[in-house]
Amino acid sequence: MESPKTLNDYFLVVDDHFRKTFRDDCSLFLALKTFQVSQGVRAAADEEKAAKEKSESQIRNSFVLFSPRMIFKKDGTALGKVKISFGLDVPHVCDVEQKIMVDTEGAATGVLLVRNLVEGLLVKGRAQVNAIAPASQDVTGITLHYQPSDFYGSIGYQRNGLGSSNLLVDCGATFVNVLLGGGFERQQISFLEHEDGREQFDVMYAGVGFTGVNWSLGAKMTRTSDSWTSARLALLQRLSDSTAMACSYNFDMGESKAHATIGFMQGIRLRLPTFLIPKRGVSLPGDGSLNPDTLVPLVLACKGSSDGIFSTTVRGFFNQSLRWGLVARRNLLTENSPFQFGFTLSVEADS
């Protein structure tokens, strides 16, 4: 299990687990992802040595990623997105990646990433223009993130079309398996967006993260202006290669409300019926184990939250390129609450 590198990563990994596994806001999710790599071949001696070490025998010089997706939401709306990424590895200089994203809500976004210009430095520039929404949705920003080893620090600034701006400073350090981090954000709202004139908000947060062999735990508190507003915990644990659990807890101090979510995931393998097994998969290997062609990998997951929403999903793979998932959810605190279903389908191809 890879250790989170920053304080916010402890919470992002749990949020992404719940979001990508259950897709709570979607009735139908369709996606296509193609990844093409241009490679340069090393010398034969280097290839041989790399093969023995089970490392890559080729250098990735550039890549292209194309990913369109269509999302049908539970509220009856639909959202289409197209993402194109270009990457270029300049040996002994830096790695450059450019992303272009457009969606049906009128937003066009461009992102430029420059990595390792200085070892451990990431420079990110972002610009978004929305042809439909007001100028407040036109955003430009730049972020510098530096992480040489056990210390990280970042500073970011963004501004929208009406003059409102955000300044974010984030830093932290790791001691063995404990990470201490914190950050400060200053939000300035322009008079064009605020009727009473210019307004300023200061947000500060601090927290700690713990990492074990197969688990991670993060905790942080957030202070807005002159009072503490929220506290949050996030836990992710891999009980085995095919079993995992995640938990998220958020307490709103202003409203004295708590929201907790806990989920489990289990991977299983089902054997295909005999009449569905192709002839090349009938025979058993020498050790008597099942041929991989006769096994169907599935993932079963469930999630429950303190607001009464219970979700369960079954996900599978077909032909190593087609990923599908069926989701069912219901509010257990509401009598006669109907079941809601969702379906996800994605096709991935690498070349």
Short mmCIF file of C-alpha atoms in Angstrom, two decimals:
data_model
loop_
_atom_site.label_atom_id
_atom_site.label_comp_id
_atom_site.label_asym_id
_atom_site.label_seq_id
_atom_site.Cartn_x
_atom_site.Cartn_y
_atom_site.Cartn_z
CA MET A 1 0.00 0.00 0.00
CA GLU A 2 1.46 3.33 -1.09
CA SER A 3 1.83 5.89 1.68
CA PRO A 4 0.02 9.24 1.22
CA LYS A 5 2.53 11.99 0.49
CA THR A 6 0.61 14.98 1.86
CA LEU A 7 -1.99 15.53 4.57
CA ASN A 8 -4.82 16.04 2.08
CA ASP A 9 -3.94 12.75 0.36
CA TYR A 10 -5.18 10.84 3.41
CA PHE A 11 -8.67 12.20 2.76
CA LEU A 12 -8.58 12.22 -1.05
CA VAL A 13 -7.83 8.49 -1.24
CA VAL A 14 -10.91 7.69 0.87
CA ASP A 15 -13.14 10.15 -1.01
CA ASP A 16 -12.01 8.71 -4.35
CA HIS A 17 -12.66 5.18 -3.12
CA PHE A 18 -16.29 5.97 -2.29
CA ARG A 19 -16.87 8.18 -5.35
CA LYS A 20 -15.44 5.86 -8.00
CA THR A 21 -16.84 2.69 -6.47
CA PHE A 22 -20.46 3.78 -5.98
CA ARG A 23 -21.03 6.85 -8.23
CA ASP A 24 -23.83 8.04 -5.92
CA ASP A 25 -24.97 10.90 -8.15
CA CYS A 26 -25.17 8.83 -11.36
CA SER A 27 -27.87 6.65 -12.87
CA LEU A 28 -25.70 5.75 -15.86
CA PHE A 29 -21.97 6.30 -16.30
CA LEU A 30 -20.31 5.58 -19.66
CA ALA A 31 -16.60 6.08 -20.34
CA LEU A 32 -13.94 5.25 -22.90
CA LYS A 33 -10.23 5.47 -22.14
CA THR A 34 -7.46 4.93 -24.67
CA PHE A 35 -3.81 5.25 -23.73
CA GLN A 36 -1.07 5.23 -26.37
CA VAL A 37 2.63 5.26 -25.54
CA SER A 38 5.63 6.04 -27.71
CA GLN A 39 8.69 4.21 -26.41
CA GLY A 40 12.39 4.28 -27.03
CA VAL A 41 14.39 1.06 -26.76
CA ARG A 42 17.52 0.89 -24.66
CA ALA A 43 20.63 -1.02 -25.54
CA ALA A 44 20.39 -4.81 -25.44
CA ALA A 45 22.59 -5.07 -22.35
CA ASP A 46 20.44 -2.58 -20.48
CA GLU A 47 17.28 -4.45 -21.50
CA GLU A 48 18.69 -7.72 -20.21
CA LYS A 49 19.64 -6.19 -16.90
CA ALA A 50 16.29 -4.46 -16.52
CA ALA A 51 14.42 -7.70 -17.26
CA LYS A 52 16.30 -9.49 -14.51
CA GLU A 53 15.38 -6.76 -12.05
CA LYS A 54 11.74 -6.93 -13.22
CA SER A 55 11.82 -3.28 -14.15
CA GLU A 56 10.90 -1.54 -17.37
CA SER A 57 13.15 -2.30 -20.32
CA GLN A 58 11.95 0.69 -22.28
CA ILE A 59 11.82 4.43 -21.71
CA ARG A 60 8.49 6.15 -22.10
CA ASN A 61 9.17 9.17 -24.28
CA SER A 62 5.63 10.41 -24.83
CA PHE A 63 2.00 9.39 -24.43
CA VAL A 64 -1.49 10.40 -25.50
CA LEU A 65 -4.61 9.82 -23.41
CA PHE A 66 -8.11 10.21 -24.84
CA SER A 67 -11.08 9.80 -22.51
CA PRO A 68 -14.67 10.81 -23.38
CA ARG A 69 -17.41 10.10 -20.86
CA MET A 70 -21.15 10.61 -20.47
CA ILE A 71 -22.86 10.92 -17.09
CA PHE A 72 -26.63 10.69 -16.59
CA LYS A 73 -27.45 12.00 -13.12
CA LYS A 74 -30.27 11.04 -10.77
CA ASP A 75 -31.82 14.53 -11.02
CA GLY A 76 -32.54 14.01 -14.72
CA THR A 77 -29.63 16.02 -16.11
CA ALA A 78 -26.74 14.79 -18.21
CA LEU A 79 -23.11 15.82 -18.43
CA GLY A 80 -20.66 14.98 -21.18
CA LYS A 81 -16.89 15.38 -20.85
CA VAL A 82 -13.93 14.88 -23.15
CA LYS A 83 -10.37 14.80 -21.84
CA ILE A 84 -7.18 14.71 -23.91
CA SER A 85 -3.72 14.50 -22.33
CA PHE A 86 -0.32 14.76 -23.98
CA GLY A 87 2.87 13.84 -22.17
CA LEU A 88 6.50 14.32 -23.12
CA ASP A 89 9.57 13.11 -21.24
CA VAL A 90 12.62 15.25 -21.98
CA PRO A 91 15.61 13.21 -20.72
CA HIS A 92 17.68 14.89 -18.01
CA VAL A 93 15.47 18.02 -18.20
CA CYS A 94 11.83 17.57 -17.13
CA ASP A 95 8.51 15.85 -17.77
CA VAL A 96 5.81 17.92 -19.45
CA GLU A 97 2.12 17.05 -19.53
CA GLN A 98 -0.73 19.03 -21.06
CA LYS A 99 -4.42 18.35 -20.47
CA ILE A 100 -7.38 19.74 -22.38
CA MET A 101 -10.91 19.17 -21.08
CA VAL A 102 -14.28 20.32 -22.43
CA ASP A 103 -17.79 19.54 -21.21
CA THR A 104 -21.40 20.14 -22.18
CA GLU A 105 -21.79 22.85 -19.51
CA GLY A 106 -19.66 25.18 -21.63
CA ALA A 107 -16.37 24.87 -19.76
CA ALA A 108 -13.05 24.47 -21.56
CA THR A 109 -10.06 23.83 -19.32
CA GLY A 110 -6.36 23.67 -20.05
CA VAL A 111 -3.78 22.34 -17.58
CA LEU A 112 0.00 22.37 -17.95
CA LEU A 113 2.18 20.25 -15.65
CA VAL A 114 5.97 20.48 -15.52
CA ARG A 115 7.65 17.90 -13.29
CA ASN A 116 11.22 17.54 -12.05
CA LEU A 117 12.58 20.73 -13.60
CA VAL A 118 14.22 20.75 -10.20
CA GLU A 119 14.14 17.42 -8.38
CA GLY A 120 10.91 17.21 -6.40
CA LEU A 121 9.34 20.32 -7.98
CA LEU A 122 5.94 20.33 -9.69
CA VAL A 123 4.67 23.42 -11.51
CA LYS A 124 0.98 23.43 -12.44
CA GLY A 125 -0.81 26.06 -14.48
CA ARG A 126 -4.56 26.00 -15.06
CA ALA A 127 -6.95 28.12 -17.12
CA GLN A 128 -10.70 27.62 -17.51
CA VAL A 129 -13.09 29.52 -19.74
CA ASN A 130 -16.86 29.03 -19.65
CA ALA A 131 -18.83 30.25 -22.66
CA ILE A 132 -22.22 29.76 -20.95
CA ALA A 133 -21.76 30.61 -17.26
CA PRO A 134 -20.93 34.10 -15.92
CA ALA A 135 -17.38 35.39 -15.65
CA SER A 136 -17.08 34.03 -12.11
CA GLN A 137 -16.54 30.60 -13.71
CA ASP A 138 -13.53 31.81 -15.73
CA VAL A 139 -10.58 30.80 -13.55
CA THR A 140 -6.83 31.01 -13.96
CA GLY A 141 -4.30 29.77 -11.44
CA ILE A 142 -0.80 28.51 -10.79
CA THR A 143 0.55 26.11 -8.15
CA LEU A 144 4.11 25.32 -7.08
CA HIS A 145 4.60 22.08 -5.14
CA TYR A 146 8.01 21.05 -3.83
CA GLN A 147 8.65 17.71 -2.15
CA PRO A 148 12.30 16.65 -2.13
CA SER A 149 12.01 13.86 0.45
CA ASP A 150 10.19 13.83 3.79
CA PHE A 151 9.19 17.50 3.61
CA TYR A 152 6.65 19.11 1.28
CA GLY A 153 5.49 22.63 0.68
CA SER A 154 3.20 24.22 -1.87
CA ILE A 155 1.80 27.62 -2.73
CA GLY A 156 -1.05 28.31 -5.09
CA TYR A 157 -2.94 31.33 -6.40
CA GLN A 158 -6.07 31.53 -8.53
CA ARG A 159 -8.33 34.34 -9.73
CA ASN A 160 -11.68 34.38 -11.49
CA GLY A 161 -13.08 36.73 -14.10
CA LEU A 162 -14.77 39.00 -11.54
CA GLY A 163 -11.64 39.65 -9.50
CA SER A 164 -12.12 37.21 -6.62
CA SER A 165 -8.96 35.36 -5.64
CA ASN A 166 -7.68 32.49 -3.50
CA LEU A 167 -4.21 32.15 -2.01
CA LEU A 168 -3.25 28.77 -0.55
CA VAL A 169 -0.12 27.79 1.38
CA ASP A 170 0.38 24.17 2.44
CA CYS A 171 3.29 22.39 4.14
CA GLY A 172 4.14 19.31 6.17
CA ALA A 173 6.82 16.85 7.22
CA THR A 174 7.02 13.09 7.72
CA PHE A 175 8.70 11.49 10.72
CA VAL A 176 9.05 7.72 10.17
CA ASN A 177 5.35 6.83 9.63
CA VAL A 178 3.77 10.00 11.07
CA LEU A 179 2.97 13.04 8.92
CA LEU A 180 2.30 16.47 10.42
CA GLY A 181 0.82 19.06 8.10
CA GLY A 182 -1.19 22.22 7.88
CA GLY A 183 -2.29 24.93 5.52
CA PHE A 184 -3.72 28.42 5.19
CA GLU A 185 -6.12 29.77 2.56
CA ARG A 186 -7.18 33.38 2.07
CA GLN A 187 -10.32 33.93 0.00
CA GLN A 188 -11.01 37.45 -1.20
CA ILE A 189 -14.40 38.10 -2.79
CA SER A 190 -14.60 41.15 -5.06
CA PHE A 191 -17.32 43.77 -4.81
CA LEU A 192 -18.74 42.50 -8.13
CA GLU A 193 -19.72 39.24 -6.39
CA HIS A 194 -20.58 40.66 -2.97
CA GLU A 195 -23.25 43.33 -2.58
CA ASP A 196 -21.77 44.77 0.62
CA GLY A 197 -18.36 45.30 -0.90
CA ARG A 198 -15.12 43.37 -0.73
CA GLU A 199 -15.08 40.50 1.77
CA GLN A 200 -12.27 38.29 3.00
CA PHE A 201 -12.25 34.82 4.54
CA ASP A 202 -9.29 33.11 6.17
CA VAL A 203 -9.29 29.32 6.42
CA MET A 204 -6.66 27.43 8.38
CA TYR A 205 -6.32 23.70 8.92
CA ALA A 206 -3.88 21.41 10.71
CA GLY A 207 -3.73 17.67 11.08
CA VAL A 208 -1.78 14.48 11.41
CA GLY A 209 -1.55 11.28 9.38
CA PHE A 210 -0.45 7.80 10.37
CA THR A 211 0.64 5.10 7.94
CA GLY A 212 1.10 1.39 8.61
CA VAL A 213 1.97 -1.58 6.45
CA ASN A 214 -1.55 -1.89 5.06
CA TRP A 215 -3.50 1.02 6.55
CA SER A 216 -3.59 4.81 6.69
CA LEU A 217 -5.37 7.15 9.11
CA GLY A 218 -5.71 10.91 8.80
CA ALA A 219 -7.23 13.54 11.11
CA LYS A 220 -7.52 17.30 10.72
CA MET A 221 -9.37 20.32 12.08
CA THR A 222 -10.42 23.39 10.12
CA ARG A 223 -10.74 26.95 11.42
CA THR A 224 -12.64 29.60 9.45
CA SER A 225 -12.09 33.25 10.37
CA ASP A 226 -12.22 33.24 14.19
CA SER A 227 -13.74 29.86 15.09
CA TRP A 228 -13.12 26.15 14.58
CA THR A 229 -15.71 24.87 12.13
CA SER A 230 -15.09 21.19 11.42
CA ALA A 231 -13.12 18.08 12.32
CA ARG A 232 -12.52 15.12 10.05
CA LEU A 233 -11.18 11.55 10.22
CA ALA A 234 -10.42 9.20 7.33
CA LEU A 235 -9.31 5.57 7.52
CA LEU A 236 -8.36 3.14 4.77
CA GLN A 237 -7.23 -0.41 5.53
CA ARG A 238 -6.41 -3.34 3.28
CA LEU A 239 -7.14 -6.46 5.28
CA SER A 240 -5.77 -8.70 2.52
CA ASP A 241 -5.00 -8.61 -1.19
CA SER A 242 -8.73 -8.83 -1.99
CA THR A 243 -10.35 -7.22 1.07
CA ALA A 244 -10.45 -3.57 2.10
CA MET A 245 -12.45 -1.23 4.29
CA ALA A 246 -12.75 2.55 4.44
CA CYS A 247 -14.29 4.95 6.92
CA SER A 248 -14.93 8.69 6.84
CA TYR A 249 -16.17 10.87 9.72
CA ASN A 250 -16.95 14.58 9.49
CA PHE A 251 -18.19 16.71 12.40
CA ASP A 252 -19.61 20.18 11.70
CA MET A 253 -19.01 22.23 14.85
CA GLY A 254 -21.12 25.15 13.70
CA GLU A 255 -24.30 23.08 13.30
CA SER A 256 -23.28 20.32 15.77
CA LYS A 257 -23.89 17.65 13.16
CA ALA A 258 -21.86 14.56 12.39
CA HIS A 259 -21.76 12.50 9.23
CA ALA A 260 -20.11 9.09 9.11
CA THR A 261 -19.62 6.68 6.22
CA ILE A 262 -18.18 3.18 6.32
CA GLY A 263 -17.66 0.77 3.45
CA PHE A 264 -16.26 -2.68 2.73
CA MET A 265 -14.92 -4.25 -0.46
CA GLN A 266 -14.28 -7.92 -1.22
CA GLY A 267 -12.82 -9.40 -4.38
CA ILE A 268 -13.91 -12.88 -5.46
CA ARG A 269 -13.36 -15.23 -8.39
CA LEU A 270 -16.16 -17.29 -9.88
CA ARG A 271 -15.55 -20.33 -12.05
CA LEU A 272 -17.36 -20.36 -15.37
CA PRO A 273 -19.82 -23.19 -16.04
CA THR A 274 -18.31 -26.04 -18.03
CA PHE A 275 -20.32 -25.35 -21.18
CA LEU A 276 -18.99 -21.76 -21.27
CA ILE A 277 -15.32 -22.70 -20.95
CA PRO A 278 -13.45 -22.54 -24.27
CA LYS A 279 -11.62 -25.69 -25.30
CA ARG A 280 -8.22 -24.18 -24.66
CA GLY A 281 -9.25 -23.61 -21.04
CA VAL A 282 -10.52 -27.11 -20.21
CA SER A 283 -7.18 -28.64 -19.25
CA LEU A 284 -5.67 -27.93 -15.86
CA PRO A 285 -2.11 -26.73 -15.32
CA GLY A 286 0.47 -29.13 -13.96
CA ASP A 287 -0.10 -28.02 -10.38
CA GLY A 288 -3.82 -28.82 -10.61
CA SER A 289 -4.94 -25.22 -10.08
CA LEU A 290 -7.71 -23.63 -12.10
CA ASN A 291 -6.84 -22.15 -15.45
CA PRO A 292 -7.17 -18.34 -15.33
CA ASP A 293 -9.44 -18.49 -18.39
CA THR A 294 -12.08 -20.32 -16.32
CA LEU A 295 -12.21 -17.65 -13.59
CA VAL A 296 -14.31 -14.49 -13.59
CA PRO A 297 -13.03 -11.72 -11.25
CA LEU A 298 -15.73 -9.81 -9.38
CA VAL A 299 -15.70 -7.13 -6.71
CA LEU A 300 -18.48 -6.85 -4.14
CA ALA A 301 -18.74 -3.64 -2.12
CA CYS A 302 -21.21 -2.03 0.26
CA LYS A 303 -21.42 1.34 1.97
CA GLY A 304 -23.58 2.77 4.71
CA SER A 305 -23.82 6.35 5.96
CA SER A 306 -25.36 8.00 8.99
CA ASP A 307 -28.03 9.71 6.88
CA GLY A 308 -29.58 6.31 6.17
CA ILE A 309 -28.32 5.75 2.63
CA PHE A 310 -27.13 2.19 2.04
CA SER A 311 -25.44 1.28 -1.24
CA THR A 312 -24.13 -1.97 -2.63
CA THR A 313 -22.41 -2.74 -5.90
CA VAL A 314 -20.99 -5.60 -7.90
CA ARG A 315 -18.23 -4.82 -10.38
CA GLY A 316 -16.46 -7.01 -12.89
CA PHE A 317 -13.98 -7.19 -15.74
CA PHE A 318 -14.45 -8.73 -19.15
CA ASN A 319 -11.70 -9.45 -21.65
CA GLN A 320 -9.33 -7.28 -19.55
CA SER A 321 -10.67 -4.12 -21.19
CA LEU A 322 -14.37 -3.88 -20.36
CA ARG A 323 -15.26 -2.78 -16.83
CA TRP A 324 -18.86 -2.84 -15.65
CA GLY A 325 -20.66 -2.20 -12.40
CA LEU A 326 -24.21 -2.40 -11.07
CA VAL A 327 -25.16 -0.24 -8.08
CA ALA A 328 -28.27 -0.38 -5.88
CA ARG A 329 -29.03 2.14 -3.14
CA ARG A 330 -31.88 2.77 -0.70
CA ASN A 331 -32.65 5.06 2.24
CA LEU A 332 -33.22 2.76 5.21
CA LEU A 333 -34.51 5.58 7.43
CA THR A 334 -37.43 6.39 5.12
CA GLU A 335 -40.36 4.00 5.14
CA ASN A 336 -41.27 2.57 1.73
CA SER A 337 -38.24 4.22 0.19
CA PRO A 338 -37.76 2.87 -3.35
CA PHE A 339 -34.57 1.26 -4.60
CA GLN A 340 -32.46 3.33 -6.96
CA PHE A 341 -30.19 1.64 -9.46
CA GLY A 342 -27.14 2.78 -11.35
CA PHE A 343 -24.94 1.23 -14.00
CA THR A 344 -21.36 2.00 -14.97
CA LEU A 345 -19.59 0.84 -18.11
CA SER A 346 -16.09 1.74 -19.26
CA VAL A 347 -13.78 0.47 -21.97
CA GLU A 348 -10.02 0.79 -21.57
CA ALA A 349 -7.44 0.15 -24.26
CA ASP A 350 -3.65 0.53 -24.05
CA SER A 351 -1.21 0.42 -26.93
#
